[in-house]
Amino acid sequence: MQMHVHRWGPDDGAPVLCLHGVMGHGGRFRRLAETFLPERHIVAADLRGHGRSGWEPPWDIATYVADLVETMDAQGLDATDVMGFSFGGRLALELAAAYPDRVRRIALLDPAVQLPPDLALRLADQARADHAFADVAEAVTARMATLAHTPREMVDEDVAEALDRGDDGMLRYRVARSAVVAAYGEMARVPRVPATHPTVLVRAAAGVVDDAQQELLQAALGAHLTVVDVPGNHPVMWDAFNETGTAVASHFAHS
């Protein structure tokens, strides 16, 4: 399936493919792209089951990777740098492992490399709930409660793109909850990790990456892995905007 994409930067710039996490959308990379990668051609996909892409199953990693390759082909992306946040980070690894010639450098933003099964179950159960909001302000307040250092205007911008009003008049995130539940199950599986792609791991102080996940990456990538610790919670492109942007820009500068 070709996915809906968000694009920034010059068409002739070196490409970067951006992959969001569950409950997200490609538009979340706009500020990071325009501030820290202004000369790059940025393509940020809405993953299957999210945003303005199709929502149909299956929602397994193999299908997501096939979607990525089909979308890359449609966008004229041959070998590209890839930046992935959370589940998008896991997909970046899987894409590079399955199609090593299509990926140059990888930036992992607090990636869900492999979630412990009990955590994956808890998050999947939470995703089954009907998270509905009477208005935008209520949604913004709920989101801000999960963040440490994020300016409110970033969340205001995200909510404007992420929410959709249902027939009952309530606002909900534009995602298929079934796809989110399935994705958490996939994140509990043992990942495929490439061995030779230069990779930067941006690890949040209060994120999802633990020592076991970092060690898994280190064992596979060895000297190809660089780790950058940043403050804040899981959404590092918001909570550690400057630190994350600087790390990614420095890493991709070698492409």
mmCIF file of C-alpha atoms in Angstrom:
data_model
loop_
_atom_site.group_PDB
_atom_site.id
_atom_site.type_symbol
_atom_site.label_atom_id
_atom_site.label_comp_id
_atom_site.label_asym_id
_atom_site.label_seq_id
_atom_site.Cartn_x
_atom_site.Cartn_y
_atom_site.Cartn_z
ATOM 1 C CA MET A 1 0.000 0.000 0.000
ATOM 2 C CA GLN A 2 1.296 3.451 -0.875
ATOM 3 C CA MET A 3 1.047 5.568 2.249
ATOM 4 C CA HIS A 4 0.036 9.208 2.548
ATOM 5 C CA VAL A 5 3.174 11.315 2.962
ATOM 6 C CA HIS A 6 4.139 14.748 4.271
ATOM 7 C CA ARG A 7 7.016 16.445 2.441
ATOM 8 C CA TRP A 8 9.382 19.283 3.330
ATOM 9 C CA GLY A 9 12.568 20.683 1.877
ATOM 10 C CA PRO A 10 13.927 20.849 -1.682
ATOM 11 C CA ASP A 11 13.035 18.047 -4.082
ATOM 12 C CA ASP A 12 16.693 17.711 -5.087
ATOM 13 C CA GLY A 13 17.956 17.421 -1.509
ATOM 14 C CA ALA A 14 19.359 14.178 -0.157
ATOM 15 C CA PRO A 15 16.313 12.211 1.068
ATOM 16 C CA VAL A 16 15.277 11.303 4.603
ATOM 17 C CA LEU A 17 12.351 8.954 5.267
ATOM 18 C CA CYS A 18 10.618 9.631 8.616
ATOM 19 C CA LEU A 19 8.535 7.031 10.464
ATOM 20 C CA HIS A 20 6.272 7.923 13.391
ATOM 21 C CA GLY A 21 5.090 5.815 16.321
ATOM 22 C CA VAL A 22 1.679 4.366 17.144
ATOM 23 C CA MET A 23 -1.111 6.925 17.590
ATOM 24 C CA GLY A 24 0.968 9.358 15.519
ATOM 25 C CA HIS A 25 1.256 10.747 11.998
ATOM 26 C CA GLY A 26 4.027 11.906 9.691
ATOM 27 C CA GLY A 27 3.333 15.586 10.302
ATOM 28 C CA ARG A 28 4.964 15.307 13.720
ATOM 29 C CA PHE A 29 8.379 15.618 12.091
ATOM 30 C CA ARG A 30 7.748 19.033 10.512
ATOM 31 C CA ARG A 31 9.486 21.242 13.088
ATOM 32 C CA LEU A 32 12.466 18.905 13.394
ATOM 33 C CA ALA A 33 12.812 18.702 9.614
ATOM 34 C CA GLU A 34 12.480 22.402 8.887
ATOM 35 C CA THR A 35 14.726 23.495 11.774
ATOM 36 C CA PHE A 36 17.553 20.966 11.629
ATOM 37 C CA LEU A 37 17.399 19.427 8.132
ATOM 38 C CA PRO A 38 16.359 22.361 5.896
ATOM 39 C CA GLU A 39 18.496 21.243 2.943
ATOM 40 C CA ARG A 40 17.224 17.664 2.956
ATOM 41 C CA HIS A 41 14.259 16.233 1.041
ATOM 42 C CA ILE A 42 12.029 14.957 3.855
ATOM 43 C CA VAL A 43 9.316 12.370 3.268
ATOM 44 C CA ALA A 44 7.297 11.500 6.391
ATOM 45 C CA ALA A 45 4.757 8.704 5.977
ATOM 46 C CA ASP A 46 1.455 8.115 7.751
ATOM 47 C CA LEU A 47 1.775 4.421 8.604
ATOM 48 C CA ARG A 48 -0.968 1.932 7.741
ATOM 49 C CA GLY A 49 -3.802 2.336 10.255
ATOM 50 C CA HIS A 50 -2.804 5.923 10.999
ATOM 51 C CA GLY A 51 -3.499 9.409 9.745
ATOM 52 C CA ARG A 52 -4.602 9.705 6.141
ATOM 53 C CA SER A 53 -3.239 6.368 4.923
ATOM 54 C CA GLY A 54 -5.409 3.275 4.516
ATOM 55 C CA TRP A 55 -6.449 1.515 7.713
ATOM 56 C CA GLU A 56 -7.011 -2.004 6.412
ATOM 57 C CA PRO A 57 -5.232 -5.048 7.925
ATOM 58 C CA PRO A 58 -2.916 -6.864 8.112
ATOM 59 C CA TRP A 59 -0.969 -4.866 10.688
ATOM 60 C CA ASP A 60 2.201 -6.941 11.011
ATOM 61 C CA ILE A 61 5.792 -5.806 10.596
ATOM 62 C CA ALA A 62 6.254 -7.573 7.262
ATOM 63 C CA THR A 63 3.293 -5.652 5.825
ATOM 64 C CA TYR A 64 4.522 -2.334 7.232
ATOM 65 C CA VAL A 65 7.943 -2.934 5.634
ATOM 66 C CA ALA A 66 6.305 -3.809 2.315
ATOM 67 C CA ASP A 67 4.288 -0.562 2.570
ATOM 68 C CA LEU A 68 7.510 1.369 3.144
ATOM 69 C CA VAL A 69 9.220 -0.111 0.086
ATOM 70 C CA GLU A 70 6.162 0.536 -2.101
ATOM 71 C CA THR A 71 5.965 4.115 -0.861
ATOM 72 C CA MET A 72 9.705 4.668 -1.347
ATOM 73 C CA ASP A 73 9.391 3.432 -4.918
ATOM 74 C CA ALA A 74 6.436 5.746 -5.553
ATOM 75 C CA GLN A 75 8.361 8.704 -4.095
ATOM 76 C CA GLY A 76 11.504 7.951 -6.106
ATOM 77 C CA LEU A 77 13.570 7.149 -3.008
ATOM 78 C CA ASP A 78 16.366 4.691 -3.744
ATOM 79 C CA ALA A 79 18.921 4.615 -0.925
ATOM 80 C CA THR A 80 17.834 6.989 1.835
ATOM 81 C CA ASP A 81 18.541 7.962 5.402
ATOM 82 C CA VAL A 82 15.768 6.828 7.742
ATOM 83 C CA MET A 83 14.590 8.428 10.991
ATOM 84 C CA GLY A 84 12.152 6.514 13.178
ATOM 85 C CA PHE A 85 10.447 7.378 16.439
ATOM 86 C CA SER A 86 9.171 4.652 18.812
ATOM 87 C CA PHE A 87 7.468 1.975 16.642
ATOM 88 C CA GLY A 88 8.854 3.858 13.646
ATOM 89 C CA GLY A 89 12.336 3.170 15.017
ATOM 90 C CA ARG A 90 11.585 -0.539 15.131
ATOM 91 C CA LEU A 91 10.367 -0.345 11.521
ATOM 92 C CA ALA A 92 13.543 1.500 10.492
ATOM 93 C CA LEU A 93 15.595 -1.414 11.833
ATOM 94 C CA GLU A 94 13.391 -3.997 10.132
ATOM 95 C CA LEU A 95 13.538 -2.107 6.822
ATOM 96 C CA ALA A 96 17.344 -1.899 6.931
ATOM 97 C CA ALA A 97 17.649 -5.584 7.836
ATOM 98 C CA ALA A 98 15.314 -6.701 5.025
ATOM 99 C CA TYR A 99 16.495 -4.216 2.375
ATOM 100 C CA PRO A 100 20.020 -3.141 3.375
ATOM 101 C CA ASP A 101 20.705 -1.402 0.066
ATOM 102 C CA ARG A 102 17.685 0.888 0.478
ATOM 103 C CA VAL A 103 18.904 2.415 3.764
ATOM 104 C CA ARG A 104 22.022 4.519 4.316
ATOM 105 C CA ARG A 105 22.040 5.899 7.853
ATOM 106 C CA ILE A 106 19.532 5.387 10.653
ATOM 107 C CA ALA A 107 18.391 7.752 13.417
ATOM 108 C CA LEU A 108 16.431 6.018 16.182
ATOM 109 C CA LEU A 109 14.398 8.396 18.348
ATOM 110 C CA ASP A 110 13.715 6.524 21.600
ATOM 111 C CA PRO A 111 12.791 3.429 19.560
ATOM 112 C CA ALA A 112 10.608 0.539 20.672
ATOM 113 C CA VAL A 113 13.306 -1.981 19.758
ATOM 114 C CA GLN A 114 11.629 -4.816 21.699
ATOM 115 C CA LEU A 115 9.046 -4.280 24.420
ATOM 116 C CA PRO A 116 8.770 -6.689 27.355
ATOM 117 C CA PRO A 117 5.589 -8.756 26.821
ATOM 118 C CA ASP A 118 3.948 -7.496 30.017
ATOM 119 C CA LEU A 119 4.491 -3.866 28.966
ATOM 120 C CA ALA A 120 3.248 -4.558 25.433
ATOM 121 C CA LEU A 121 0.091 -6.125 26.887
ATOM 122 C CA ARG A 122 -0.522 -3.187 29.218
ATOM 123 C CA LEU A 123 -0.080 -0.650 26.434
ATOM 124 C CA ALA A 124 -2.291 -2.650 24.066
ATOM 125 C CA ASP A 125 -5.041 -2.817 26.686
ATOM 126 C CA GLN A 126 -4.799 0.945 27.191
ATOM 127 C CA ALA A 127 -5.071 1.481 23.429
ATOM 128 C CA ARG A 128 -8.376 -0.410 23.342
ATOM 129 C CA ALA A 129 -10.070 2.303 25.409
ATOM 130 C CA ASP A 130 -12.128 4.974 23.656
ATOM 131 C CA HIS A 131 -10.039 8.104 24.180
ATOM 132 C CA ALA A 132 -12.482 10.839 23.180
ATOM 133 C CA PHE A 133 -12.332 14.572 23.855
ATOM 134 C CA ALA A 134 -15.042 17.188 23.933
ATOM 135 C CA ASP A 135 -12.748 19.838 22.452
ATOM 136 C CA VAL A 136 -9.176 20.504 21.386
ATOM 137 C CA ALA A 137 -8.216 22.080 24.720
ATOM 138 C CA GLU A 138 -9.143 18.879 26.549
ATOM 139 C CA ALA A 139 -6.979 16.805 24.192
ATOM 140 C CA VAL A 140 -4.038 19.185 24.552
ATOM 141 C CA THR A 141 -4.276 19.103 28.356
ATOM 142 C CA ALA A 142 -4.274 15.303 28.369
ATOM 143 C CA ARG A 143 -1.236 15.180 26.093
ATOM 144 C CA MET A 144 0.716 17.787 28.038
ATOM 145 C CA ALA A 145 0.342 15.668 31.189
ATOM 146 C CA THR A 146 2.619 13.026 29.617
ATOM 147 C CA LEU A 147 5.403 15.456 28.702
ATOM 148 C CA ALA A 148 8.171 17.167 30.656
ATOM 149 C CA HIS A 149 9.677 19.995 28.589
ATOM 150 C CA THR A 150 7.484 20.344 25.490
ATOM 151 C CA PRO A 151 6.221 23.846 24.616
ATOM 152 C CA ARG A 152 2.444 23.911 24.411
ATOM 153 C CA GLU A 153 2.475 25.261 20.851
ATOM 154 C CA MET A 154 4.013 21.999 19.627
ATOM 155 C CA VAL A 155 1.128 20.021 21.073
ATOM 156 C CA ASP A 156 -1.430 22.526 19.762
ATOM 157 C CA GLU A 157 -0.009 22.020 16.266
ATOM 158 C CA ASP A 158 -0.008 18.239 16.563
ATOM 159 C CA VAL A 159 -3.562 18.007 17.849
ATOM 160 C CA ALA A 160 -4.832 20.153 14.980
ATOM 161 C CA GLU A 161 -3.589 17.486 12.538
ATOM 162 C CA ALA A 162 -4.088 14.352 14.642
ATOM 163 C CA LEU A 163 -7.728 14.609 15.735
ATOM 164 C CA ASP A 164 -10.892 13.855 13.803
ATOM 165 C CA ARG A 165 -14.476 14.586 14.900
ATOM 166 C CA GLY A 166 -16.787 11.589 14.985
ATOM 167 C CA ASP A 167 -20.500 11.323 14.323
ATOM 168 C CA ASP A 168 -21.102 11.744 18.061
ATOM 169 C CA GLY A 169 -19.346 15.138 18.016
ATOM 170 C CA MET A 170 -16.351 13.906 20.029
ATOM 171 C CA LEU A 171 -12.720 14.278 18.920
ATOM 172 C CA ARG A 172 -10.507 11.196 18.609
ATOM 173 C CA TYR A 173 -7.030 10.529 17.265
ATOM 174 C CA ARG A 174 -7.136 9.623 13.569
ATOM 175 C CA VAL A 175 -6.012 6.004 14.026
ATOM 176 C CA ALA A 176 -7.445 2.501 13.841
ATOM 177 C CA ARG A 177 -7.282 1.267 17.426
ATOM 178 C CA SER A 178 -7.070 -2.324 16.180
ATOM 179 C CA ALA A 179 -3.887 -1.420 14.281
ATOM 180 C CA VAL A 180 -2.385 0.093 17.437
ATOM 181 C CA VAL A 181 -3.183 -3.019 19.490
ATOM 182 C CA ALA A 182 -1.632 -5.233 16.800
ATOM 183 C CA ALA A 183 1.488 -3.033 16.646
ATOM 184 C CA TYR A 184 2.133 -3.481 20.364
ATOM 185 C CA GLY A 185 2.016 -7.240 19.824
ATOM 186 C CA GLU A 186 4.577 -6.907 17.037
ATOM 187 C CA MET A 187 6.845 -4.816 19.269
ATOM 188 C CA ALA A 188 7.100 -7.747 21.701
ATOM 189 C CA ARG A 189 8.698 -9.920 18.998
ATOM 190 C CA VAL A 190 12.472 -10.356 18.660
ATOM 191 C CA PRO A 191 13.619 -7.698 16.169
ATOM 192 C CA ARG A 192 15.755 -7.992 13.087
ATOM 193 C CA VAL A 193 18.684 -5.587 13.504
ATOM 194 C CA PRO A 194 21.067 -4.614 10.689
ATOM 195 C CA ALA A 195 24.775 -4.996 11.341
ATOM 196 C CA THR A 196 26.527 -2.397 9.197
ATOM 197 C CA HIS A 197 24.355 0.732 8.991
ATOM 198 C CA PRO A 198 25.672 3.787 10.869
ATOM 199 C CA THR A 199 23.048 4.387 13.542
ATOM 200 C CA VAL A 200 22.440 7.021 16.194
ATOM 201 C CA LEU A 201 20.278 6.069 19.170
ATOM 202 C CA VAL A 202 18.644 9.059 20.856
ATOM 203 C CA ARG A 203 17.667 7.720 24.284
ATOM 204 C CA ALA A 204 15.270 9.662 26.494
ATOM 205 C CA ALA A 205 15.887 9.906 30.217
ATOM 206 C CA ALA A 206 12.329 8.670 30.880
ATOM 207 C CA GLY A 207 11.631 6.835 27.629
ATOM 208 C CA VAL A 208 10.990 3.267 26.489
ATOM 209 C CA VAL A 209 14.597 2.299 25.731
ATOM 210 C CA ASP A 210 16.117 0.280 28.570
ATOM 211 C CA ASP A 211 19.613 -1.128 28.992
ATOM 212 C CA ALA A 212 18.605 -4.482 27.472
ATOM 213 C CA GLN A 213 17.388 -2.814 24.267
ATOM 214 C CA GLN A 214 20.514 -0.696 24.005
ATOM 215 C CA GLU A 215 22.692 -3.771 24.549
ATOM 216 C CA LEU A 216 20.788 -5.612 21.791
ATOM 217 C CA LEU A 217 21.571 -2.794 19.375
ATOM 218 C CA GLN A 218 25.182 -2.586 20.557
ATOM 219 C CA ALA A 219 25.719 -6.318 20.053
ATOM 220 C CA ALA A 220 24.460 -6.129 16.464
ATOM 221 C CA LEU A 221 25.901 -2.784 15.375
ATOM 222 C CA GLY A 222 29.102 -2.538 17.394
ATOM 223 C CA ALA A 223 31.132 0.508 16.376
ATOM 224 C CA HIS A 224 28.357 1.576 13.980
ATOM 225 C CA LEU A 225 26.175 2.616 16.954
ATOM 226 C CA THR A 226 26.358 6.056 18.584
ATOM 227 C CA VAL A 227 24.249 6.728 21.691
ATOM 228 C CA VAL A 228 23.043 10.208 22.626
ATOM 229 C CA ASP A 229 21.260 10.586 25.962
ATOM 230 C CA VAL A 230 18.693 13.384 26.126
ATOM 231 C CA PRO A 231 16.401 14.710 28.880
ATOM 232 C CA GLY A 232 12.656 14.294 29.092
ATOM 233 C CA ASN A 233 10.053 11.694 28.225
ATOM 234 C CA HIS A 234 9.526 9.352 25.286
ATOM 235 C CA PRO A 235 8.547 11.876 22.525
ATOM 236 C CA VAL A 236 12.092 13.214 22.137
ATOM 237 C CA MET A 237 11.267 15.260 19.014
ATOM 238 C CA TRP A 238 9.216 17.444 21.380
ATOM 239 C CA ASP A 239 10.603 16.940 24.884
ATOM 240 C CA ALA A 240 14.259 17.255 23.834
ATOM 241 C CA PHE A 241 13.769 19.139 20.586
ATOM 242 C CA ASN A 242 17.149 20.883 20.365
ATOM 243 C CA GLU A 243 19.198 17.939 21.610
ATOM 244 C CA THR A 244 17.435 15.490 19.310
ATOM 245 C CA GLY A 245 17.612 17.753 16.272
ATOM 246 C CA THR A 246 21.306 18.433 16.817
ATOM 247 C CA ALA A 247 22.059 14.707 17.140
ATOM 248 C CA VAL A 248 20.145 13.798 13.991
ATOM 249 C CA ALA A 249 21.608 16.652 11.932
ATOM 250 C CA SER A 250 25.136 15.707 12.985
ATOM 251 C CA HIS A 251 24.566 12.038 12.175
ATOM 252 C CA PHE A 252 23.014 12.651 8.753
ATOM 253 C CA ALA A 253 25.677 15.219 7.841
ATOM 254 C CA HIS A 254 27.970 12.317 6.971
ATOM 255 C CA SER A 255 25.565 10.964 4.323
#
